């Protein structure tokens, strides 16, 4: 996690993120994949919040553009403050990736993988905790809560509105703040259901990808 997510641009509240500069108008997309340009809210040089487009897949400040580093789409909450690839960005370049839902794959007994779609049970927009470097960005993952653990062993860091102000601050987080901000959401915060396996291909991008999908036998709805 998290390797795919969706963004319904009509449901994203820039007012909630206190965005003052809109430098990118994101389209509605149902199957957003790594290496593509995604919407990011970050603090600009004047300490204002701006909405920009960054490439999903962070390139560390010390890396050459043509280096053969692994694709850094996710940073782990446990090591984001210490790992050389991420620690500089985590100190002062924290940002938010808006979303309306995300996908994760569950391995079934027959060895196949079934995608599930996750949203907030409240119906609110999602704010992925992320870090940026230059024109690139990586989202942060953490241990799962109850709903997420039924599908996968990781989940994205999802920030709450009362955390935004501190998250956007250029000052490093304290250890207590880091543990608070980077923990999983409380149990009961997510809802999820199986969806069409077409989401596994980036060629597909349509509303049907987030519709509930009937799978074999009585697979219970999670969350």
PDB file of C-alpha atoms in Angstrom:
ATOM      1  CA  UNK A   1       0.000   0.000   0.000  1.00  0.00           C
ATOM      2  CA  UNK A   2      -0.780   2.360  -1.326  1.00  0.00           C
ATOM      3  CA  UNK A   3      -0.348   1.799  -5.033  1.00  0.00           C
ATOM      4  CA  UNK A   4      -3.648   3.044  -6.457  1.00  0.00           C
ATOM      5  CA  UNK A   5      -6.218   5.608  -5.409  1.00  0.00           C
ATOM      6  CA  UNK A   6      -9.089   7.662  -6.767  1.00  0.00           C
ATOM      7  CA  UNK A   7      -9.853  11.356  -6.730  1.00  0.00           C
ATOM      8  CA  UNK A   8     -13.284  12.791  -7.420  1.00  0.00           C
ATOM      9  CA  UNK A   9     -12.330  16.420  -7.981  1.00  0.00           C
ATOM     10  CA  UNK A  10     -15.912  17.556  -7.307  1.00  0.00           C
ATOM     11  CA  UNK A  11     -15.736  16.209  -3.725  1.00  0.00           C
ATOM     12  CA  UNK A  12     -12.427  17.748  -2.671  1.00  0.00           C
ATOM     13  CA  UNK A  13     -12.724  20.807  -0.433  1.00  0.00           C
ATOM     14  CA  UNK A  14      -9.766  23.123  -0.963  1.00  0.00           C
ATOM     15  CA  UNK A  15     -11.254  25.376   1.701  1.00  0.00           C
ATOM     16  CA  UNK A  16     -10.704  22.619   4.265  1.00  0.00           C
ATOM     17  CA  UNK A  17      -7.046  22.506   3.237  1.00  0.00           C
ATOM     18  CA  UNK A  18      -6.867  26.346   3.343  1.00  0.00           C
ATOM     19  CA  UNK A  19      -5.412  26.466  -0.178  1.00  0.00           C
ATOM     20  CA  UNK A  20      -4.699  30.025  -1.323  1.00  0.00           C
ATOM     21  CA  UNK A  21      -2.840  29.318  -4.575  1.00  0.00           C
ATOM     22  CA  UNK A  22      -4.264  26.917  -7.165  1.00  0.00           C
ATOM     23  CA  UNK A  23      -1.492  26.022  -9.592  1.00  0.00           C
ATOM     24  CA  UNK A  24      -3.078  22.785 -10.813  1.00  0.00           C
ATOM     25  CA  UNK A  25      -6.663  21.790 -11.512  1.00  0.00           C
ATOM     26  CA  UNK A  26      -6.883  18.031 -10.977  1.00  0.00           C
ATOM     27  CA  UNK A  27      -9.252  15.958 -13.098  1.00  0.00           C
ATOM     28  CA  UNK A  28     -11.525  13.288 -11.661  1.00  0.00           C
ATOM     29  CA  UNK A  29      -9.692   9.969 -11.968  1.00  0.00           C
ATOM     30  CA  UNK A  30     -10.698   6.548 -10.707  1.00  0.00           C
ATOM     31  CA  UNK A  31      -7.386   4.707 -11.086  1.00  0.00           C
ATOM     32  CA  UNK A  32      -4.413   6.890 -10.174  1.00  0.00           C
ATOM     33  CA  UNK A  33      -1.135   4.988 -10.440  1.00  0.00           C
ATOM     34  CA  UNK A  34       2.516   5.616  -9.495  1.00  0.00           C
ATOM     35  CA  UNK A  35       4.795   7.689 -11.762  1.00  0.00           C
ATOM     36  CA  UNK A  36       1.863   9.880 -12.837  1.00  0.00           C
ATOM     37  CA  UNK A  37       1.227  13.496 -11.870  1.00  0.00           C
ATOM     38  CA  UNK A  38      -1.025  13.811  -8.826  1.00  0.00           C
ATOM     39  CA  UNK A  39      -2.582  16.676  -6.868  1.00  0.00           C
ATOM     40  CA  UNK A  40      -0.600  17.759  -3.807  1.00  0.00           C
ATOM     41  CA  UNK A  41      -1.246  20.436  -1.187  1.00  0.00           C
ATOM     42  CA  UNK A  42       1.965  21.888   0.237  1.00  0.00           C
ATOM     43  CA  UNK A  43       3.351  25.029   1.871  1.00  0.00           C
ATOM     44  CA  UNK A  44       5.018  27.421  -0.576  1.00  0.00           C
ATOM     45  CA  UNK A  45       7.967  29.782   0.013  1.00  0.00           C
ATOM     46  CA  UNK A  46       5.634  32.427   1.423  1.00  0.00           C
ATOM     47  CA  UNK A  47       4.136  29.944   3.910  1.00  0.00           C
ATOM     48  CA  UNK A  48       0.896  29.876   1.950  1.00  0.00           C
ATOM     49  CA  UNK A  49      -0.722  26.595   0.946  1.00  0.00           C
ATOM     50  CA  UNK A  50      -0.722  25.775  -2.743  1.00  0.00           C
ATOM     51  CA  UNK A  51      -2.249  23.023  -4.851  1.00  0.00           C
ATOM     52  CA  UNK A  52       0.307  21.692  -7.317  1.00  0.00           C
ATOM     53  CA  UNK A  53       0.959  18.676  -9.518  1.00  0.00           C
ATOM     54  CA  UNK A  54       3.876  16.427  -8.523  1.00  0.00           C
ATOM     55  CA  UNK A  55       5.084  13.086  -9.820  1.00  0.00           C
ATOM     56  CA  UNK A  56       4.137  10.170  -7.565  1.00  0.00           C
ATOM     57  CA  UNK A  57       7.482   8.536  -6.856  1.00  0.00           C
ATOM     58  CA  UNK A  58       9.941  10.508  -4.755  1.00  0.00           C
ATOM     59  CA  UNK A  59      13.490  11.215  -5.941  1.00  0.00           C
ATOM     60  CA  UNK A  60      15.756  12.045  -2.945  1.00  0.00           C
ATOM     61  CA  UNK A  61      17.590  15.347  -3.080  1.00  0.00           C
ATOM     62  CA  UNK A  62      20.956  13.554  -3.231  1.00  0.00           C
ATOM     63  CA  UNK A  63      20.016  11.173  -6.066  1.00  0.00           C
ATOM     64  CA  UNK A  64      20.853  11.697  -9.718  1.00  0.00           C
ATOM     65  CA  UNK A  65      17.826  11.989 -11.981  1.00  0.00           C
ATOM     66  CA  UNK A  66      18.989   9.016 -14.052  1.00  0.00           C
ATOM     67  CA  UNK A  67      19.832   6.809 -11.057  1.00  0.00           C
ATOM     68  CA  UNK A  68      18.371   3.296 -10.870  1.00  0.00           C
ATOM     69  CA  UNK A  69      16.782   3.690  -7.450  1.00  0.00           C
ATOM     70  CA  UNK A  70      13.623   1.665  -6.666  1.00  0.00           C
ATOM     71  CA  UNK A  71      10.352   3.497  -7.204  1.00  0.00           C
ATOM     72  CA  UNK A  72       9.783   5.389  -3.959  1.00  0.00           C
ATOM     73  CA  UNK A  73       6.019   5.797  -3.924  1.00  0.00           C
ATOM     74  CA  UNK A  74       5.581   4.950  -0.215  1.00  0.00           C
ATOM     75  CA  UNK A  75       7.647   5.792   2.849  1.00  0.00           C
ATOM     76  CA  UNK A  76       7.133   3.687   5.966  1.00  0.00           C
ATOM     77  CA  UNK A  77       6.016   5.551   9.091  1.00  0.00           C
ATOM     78  CA  UNK A  78       8.498   3.575  11.166  1.00  0.00           C
ATOM     79  CA  UNK A  79      11.536   4.814   9.210  1.00  0.00           C
ATOM     80  CA  UNK A  80      10.465   8.002   7.401  1.00  0.00           C
ATOM     81  CA  UNK A  81      12.187  10.180  10.004  1.00  0.00           C
ATOM     82  CA  UNK A  82      15.481   8.279   9.851  1.00  0.00           C
ATOM     83  CA  UNK A  83      15.928   6.737   6.395  1.00  0.00           C
ATOM     84  CA  UNK A  84      18.295   8.863   4.242  1.00  0.00           C
ATOM     85  CA  UNK A  85      15.892   8.806   1.298  1.00  0.00           C
ATOM     86  CA  UNK A  86      13.130  10.486   3.295  1.00  0.00           C
ATOM     87  CA  UNK A  87      14.364  12.115   6.498  1.00  0.00           C
ATOM     88  CA  UNK A  88      15.217  15.522   5.024  1.00  0.00           C
ATOM     89  CA  UNK A  89      11.819  15.855   3.353  1.00  0.00           C
ATOM     90  CA  UNK A  90      10.016  14.611   6.464  1.00  0.00           C
ATOM     91  CA  UNK A  91      11.623  17.294   8.606  1.00  0.00           C
ATOM     92  CA  UNK A  92      10.430  20.301   6.604  1.00  0.00           C
ATOM     93  CA  UNK A  93       8.600  19.271   3.418  1.00  0.00           C
ATOM     94  CA  UNK A  94       5.490  17.498   4.605  1.00  0.00           C
ATOM     95  CA  UNK A  95       2.427  17.724   2.371  1.00  0.00           C
ATOM     96  CA  UNK A  96      -1.010  16.221   1.780  1.00  0.00           C
ATOM     97  CA  UNK A  97      -2.301  14.167  -1.142  1.00  0.00           C
ATOM     98  CA  UNK A  98      -6.099  14.574  -1.440  1.00  0.00           C
ATOM     99  CA  UNK A  99      -8.145  11.499  -2.363  1.00  0.00           C
ATOM    100  CA  UNK A 100     -11.641  10.090  -2.167  1.00  0.00           C
ATOM    101  CA  UNK A 101     -10.653   6.441  -1.831  1.00  0.00           C
ATOM    102  CA  UNK A 102      -7.829   3.965  -2.284  1.00  0.00           C
ATOM    103  CA  UNK A 103      -7.373   0.372  -3.441  1.00  0.00           C
ATOM    104  CA  UNK A 104      -5.647  -2.569  -1.830  1.00  0.00           C
ATOM    105  CA  UNK A 105      -5.320  -6.207  -2.885  1.00  0.00           C
ATOM    106  CA  UNK A 106      -6.129  -9.252  -0.737  1.00  0.00           C
ATOM    107  CA  UNK A 107      -4.633 -12.642  -1.481  1.00  0.00           C
ATOM    108  CA  UNK A 108      -7.378 -15.279  -1.729  1.00  0.00           C
ATOM    109  CA  UNK A 109      -7.085 -19.003  -0.870  1.00  0.00           C
ATOM    110  CA  UNK A 110      -6.816 -19.896  -4.569  1.00  0.00           C
ATOM    111  CA  UNK A 111      -3.737 -17.696  -4.891  1.00  0.00           C
ATOM    112  CA  UNK A 112      -5.416 -14.893  -6.835  1.00  0.00           C
ATOM    113  CA  UNK A 113      -5.639 -11.337  -5.581  1.00  0.00           C
ATOM    114  CA  UNK A 114      -8.902  -9.470  -5.123  1.00  0.00           C
ATOM    115  CA  UNK A 115      -8.892  -5.647  -5.087  1.00  0.00           C
ATOM    116  CA  UNK A 116     -10.822  -3.807  -2.379  1.00  0.00           C
ATOM    117  CA  UNK A 117     -11.803  -0.158  -2.334  1.00  0.00           C
ATOM    118  CA  UNK A 118     -11.451   1.856   0.889  1.00  0.00           C
ATOM    119  CA  UNK A 119     -13.169   5.102   1.835  1.00  0.00           C
ATOM    120  CA  UNK A 120     -13.714   6.956   5.097  1.00  0.00           C
ATOM    121  CA  UNK A 121     -16.832   5.708   6.857  1.00  0.00           C
ATOM    122  CA  UNK A 122     -17.800   9.348   7.416  1.00  0.00           C
ATOM    123  CA  UNK A 123     -17.895   9.980   3.665  1.00  0.00           C
ATOM    124  CA  UNK A 124     -15.351  12.792   4.023  1.00  0.00           C
ATOM    125  CA  UNK A 125     -12.398  13.425   1.762  1.00  0.00           C
ATOM    126  CA  UNK A 126      -9.138  11.625   2.510  1.00  0.00           C
ATOM    127  CA  UNK A 127      -5.893  13.443   3.309  1.00  0.00           C
ATOM    128  CA  UNK A 128      -2.900  11.163   2.798  1.00  0.00           C
ATOM    129  CA  UNK A 129       0.149  12.207   4.791  1.00  0.00           C
ATOM    130  CA  UNK A 130       3.027  12.638   2.339  1.00  0.00           C
ATOM    131  CA  UNK A 131       6.434  14.232   1.758  1.00  0.00           C
ATOM    132  CA  UNK A 132       7.790  16.032  -1.277  1.00  0.00           C
ATOM    133  CA  UNK A 133      11.172  16.635  -2.854  1.00  0.00           C
ATOM    134  CA  UNK A 134      11.567  18.864  -5.941  1.00  0.00           C
ATOM    135  CA  UNK A 135       8.801  17.849  -8.323  1.00  0.00           C
ATOM    136  CA  UNK A 136       8.192  14.431  -6.735  1.00  0.00           C
ATOM    137  CA  UNK A 137       6.153  13.079  -3.828  1.00  0.00           C
ATOM    138  CA  UNK A 138       5.778   9.934  -1.716  1.00  0.00           C
ATOM    139  CA  UNK A 139       2.841   8.965   0.478  1.00  0.00           C
ATOM    140  CA  UNK A 140       3.434   7.471   3.936  1.00  0.00           C
ATOM    141  CA  UNK A 141       2.134   4.099   5.144  1.00  0.00           C
ATOM    142  CA  UNK A 142       1.600   2.733   8.621  1.00  0.00           C
ATOM    143  CA  UNK A 143       0.324  -0.352  10.449  1.00  0.00           C
ATOM    144  CA  UNK A 144      -3.319  -1.155   9.657  1.00  0.00           C
ATOM    145  CA  UNK A 145      -6.405  -0.637  11.755  1.00  0.00           C
ATOM    146  CA  UNK A 146      -9.053  -3.362  12.035  1.00  0.00           C
ATOM    147  CA  UNK A 147     -10.717  -2.811   8.665  1.00  0.00           C
ATOM    148  CA  UNK A 148      -7.465  -2.442   6.735  1.00  0.00           C
ATOM    149  CA  UNK A 149      -5.835  -5.487   8.374  1.00  0.00           C
ATOM    150  CA  UNK A 150      -8.571  -7.735   6.972  1.00  0.00           C
ATOM    151  CA  UNK A 151      -7.150  -7.002   3.509  1.00  0.00           C
ATOM    152  CA  UNK A 152      -3.504  -5.967   3.890  1.00  0.00           C
ATOM    153  CA  UNK A 153      -0.729  -5.499   6.454  1.00  0.00           C
ATOM    154  CA  UNK A 154      -0.298  -1.765   5.720  1.00  0.00           C
ATOM    155  CA  UNK A 155      -2.532   1.249   5.276  1.00  0.00           C
ATOM    156  CA  UNK A 156      -1.885   4.866   4.294  1.00  0.00           C
ATOM    157  CA  UNK A 157      -1.352   7.540   6.905  1.00  0.00           C
ATOM    158  CA  UNK A 158      -4.593   9.530   6.825  1.00  0.00           C
ATOM    159  CA  UNK A 159      -4.520  12.876   8.589  1.00  0.00           C
ATOM    160  CA  UNK A 160      -7.369  14.514  10.463  1.00  0.00           C
ATOM    161  CA  UNK A 161      -8.298  18.156   9.890  1.00  0.00           C
ATOM    162  CA  UNK A 162      -7.078  19.268  13.309  1.00  0.00           C
ATOM    163  CA  UNK A 163      -3.609  17.972  12.367  1.00  0.00           C
ATOM    164  CA  UNK A 164      -3.200  19.909   9.116  1.00  0.00           C
ATOM    165  CA  UNK A 165      -1.775  23.091  10.607  1.00  0.00           C
ATOM    166  CA  UNK A 166       1.056  21.318  12.395  1.00  0.00           C
ATOM    167  CA  UNK A 167       1.675  18.931   9.496  1.00  0.00           C
ATOM    168  CA  UNK A 168       2.262  21.823   7.096  1.00  0.00           C
ATOM    169  CA  UNK A 169       4.595  23.576   9.545  1.00  0.00           C
ATOM    170  CA  UNK A 170       8.242  23.761   8.387  1.00  0.00           C
ATOM    171  CA  UNK A 171       9.404  22.726  11.861  1.00  0.00           C
ATOM    172  CA  UNK A 172      10.313  19.075  12.595  1.00  0.00           C
ATOM    173  CA  UNK A 173       7.758  17.014  14.511  1.00  0.00           C
ATOM    174  CA  UNK A 174       8.554  15.892  18.023  1.00  0.00           C
ATOM    175  CA  UNK A 175       8.704  12.165  18.740  1.00  0.00           C
ATOM    176  CA  UNK A 176       5.278  12.286  20.404  1.00  0.00           C
ATOM    177  CA  UNK A 177       3.821  14.165  17.434  1.00  0.00           C
ATOM    178  CA  UNK A 178       5.352  11.706  15.004  1.00  0.00           C
ATOM    179  CA  UNK A 179       3.779   8.754  16.812  1.00  0.00           C
ATOM    180  CA  UNK A 180       0.408  10.519  16.897  1.00  0.00           C
ATOM    181  CA  UNK A 181       0.360  11.709  13.297  1.00  0.00           C
ATOM    182  CA  UNK A 182       1.721   8.520  11.748  1.00  0.00           C
ATOM    183  CA  UNK A 183      -0.457   5.996  13.535  1.00  0.00           C
ATOM    184  CA  UNK A 184      -3.452   4.217  11.969  1.00  0.00           C
ATOM    185  CA  UNK A 185      -6.945   5.650  12.074  1.00  0.00           C
ATOM    186  CA  UNK A 186      -9.150   4.350  14.898  1.00  0.00           C
ATOM    187  CA  UNK A 187     -11.030   1.114  14.236  1.00  0.00           C
ATOM    188  CA  UNK A 188     -14.331   1.798  12.523  1.00  0.00           C
ATOM    189  CA  UNK A 189     -13.011   4.773  10.537  1.00  0.00           C
ATOM    190  CA  UNK A 190     -12.874   2.952   7.195  1.00  0.00           C
ATOM    191  CA  UNK A 191     -15.339   1.079   5.059  1.00  0.00           C
ATOM    192  CA  UNK A 192     -14.346  -1.242   2.253  1.00  0.00           C
ATOM    193  CA  UNK A 193     -15.742  -3.658  -0.321  1.00  0.00           C
ATOM    194  CA  UNK A 194     -14.431  -5.760  -3.230  1.00  0.00           C
ATOM    195  CA  UNK A 195     -14.260  -4.137  -6.674  1.00  0.00           C
ATOM    196  CA  UNK A 196     -13.664  -5.144 -10.286  1.00  0.00           C
ATOM    197  CA  UNK A 197     -10.207  -6.577 -10.982  1.00  0.00           C
ATOM    198  CA  UNK A 198      -9.953  -4.276 -13.986  1.00  0.00           C
ATOM    199  CA  UNK A 199      -8.458  -1.720 -11.605  1.00  0.00           C
ATOM    200  CA  UNK A 200      -5.225  -3.706 -11.826  1.00  0.00           C
ATOM    201  CA  UNK A 201      -4.615  -2.271 -15.291  1.00  0.00           C
ATOM    202  CA  UNK A 202      -3.863   1.425 -15.710  1.00  0.00           C
ATOM    203  CA  UNK A 203      -5.678   1.266 -19.051  1.00  0.00           C
ATOM    204  CA  UNK A 204      -8.954   1.345 -17.145  1.00  0.00           C
ATOM    205  CA  UNK A 205     -10.216   4.555 -15.586  1.00  0.00           C
ATOM    206  CA  UNK A 206     -13.987   4.738 -15.194  1.00  0.00           C
ATOM    207  CA  UNK A 207     -16.602   4.984 -12.393  1.00  0.00           C
ATOM    208  CA  UNK A 208     -17.260   1.244 -12.558  1.00  0.00           C
ATOM    209  CA  UNK A 209     -13.918   0.608 -10.881  1.00  0.00           C
ATOM    210  CA  UNK A 210     -15.243   1.827  -7.535  1.00  0.00           C
ATOM    211  CA  UNK A 211     -18.590   0.010  -7.698  1.00  0.00           C
ATOM    212  CA  UNK A 212     -19.081  -2.966  -5.338  1.00  0.00           C
ATOM    213  CA  UNK A 213     -18.168  -6.234  -7.042  1.00  0.00           C
ATOM    214  CA  UNK A 214     -19.869  -9.553  -6.354  1.00  0.00           C
ATOM    215  CA  UNK A 215     -17.222 -12.241  -5.806  1.00  0.00           C
ATOM    216  CA  UNK A 216     -17.552 -15.984  -5.282  1.00  0.00           C
ATOM    217  CA  UNK A 217     -19.761 -17.323  -2.526  1.00  0.00           C
ATOM    218  CA  UNK A 218     -20.713 -15.059   0.322  1.00  0.00           C
ATOM    219  CA  UNK A 219     -17.604 -12.977   0.803  1.00  0.00           C
ATOM    220  CA  UNK A 220     -18.518 -10.695   3.746  1.00  0.00           C
ATOM    221  CA  UNK A 221     -18.328  -6.947   3.398  1.00  0.00           C
ATOM    222  CA  UNK A 222     -15.523  -5.604   5.554  1.00  0.00           C
ATOM    223  CA  UNK A 223     -15.783  -2.555   7.753  1.00  0.00           C
TER     224      UNK A 223
END
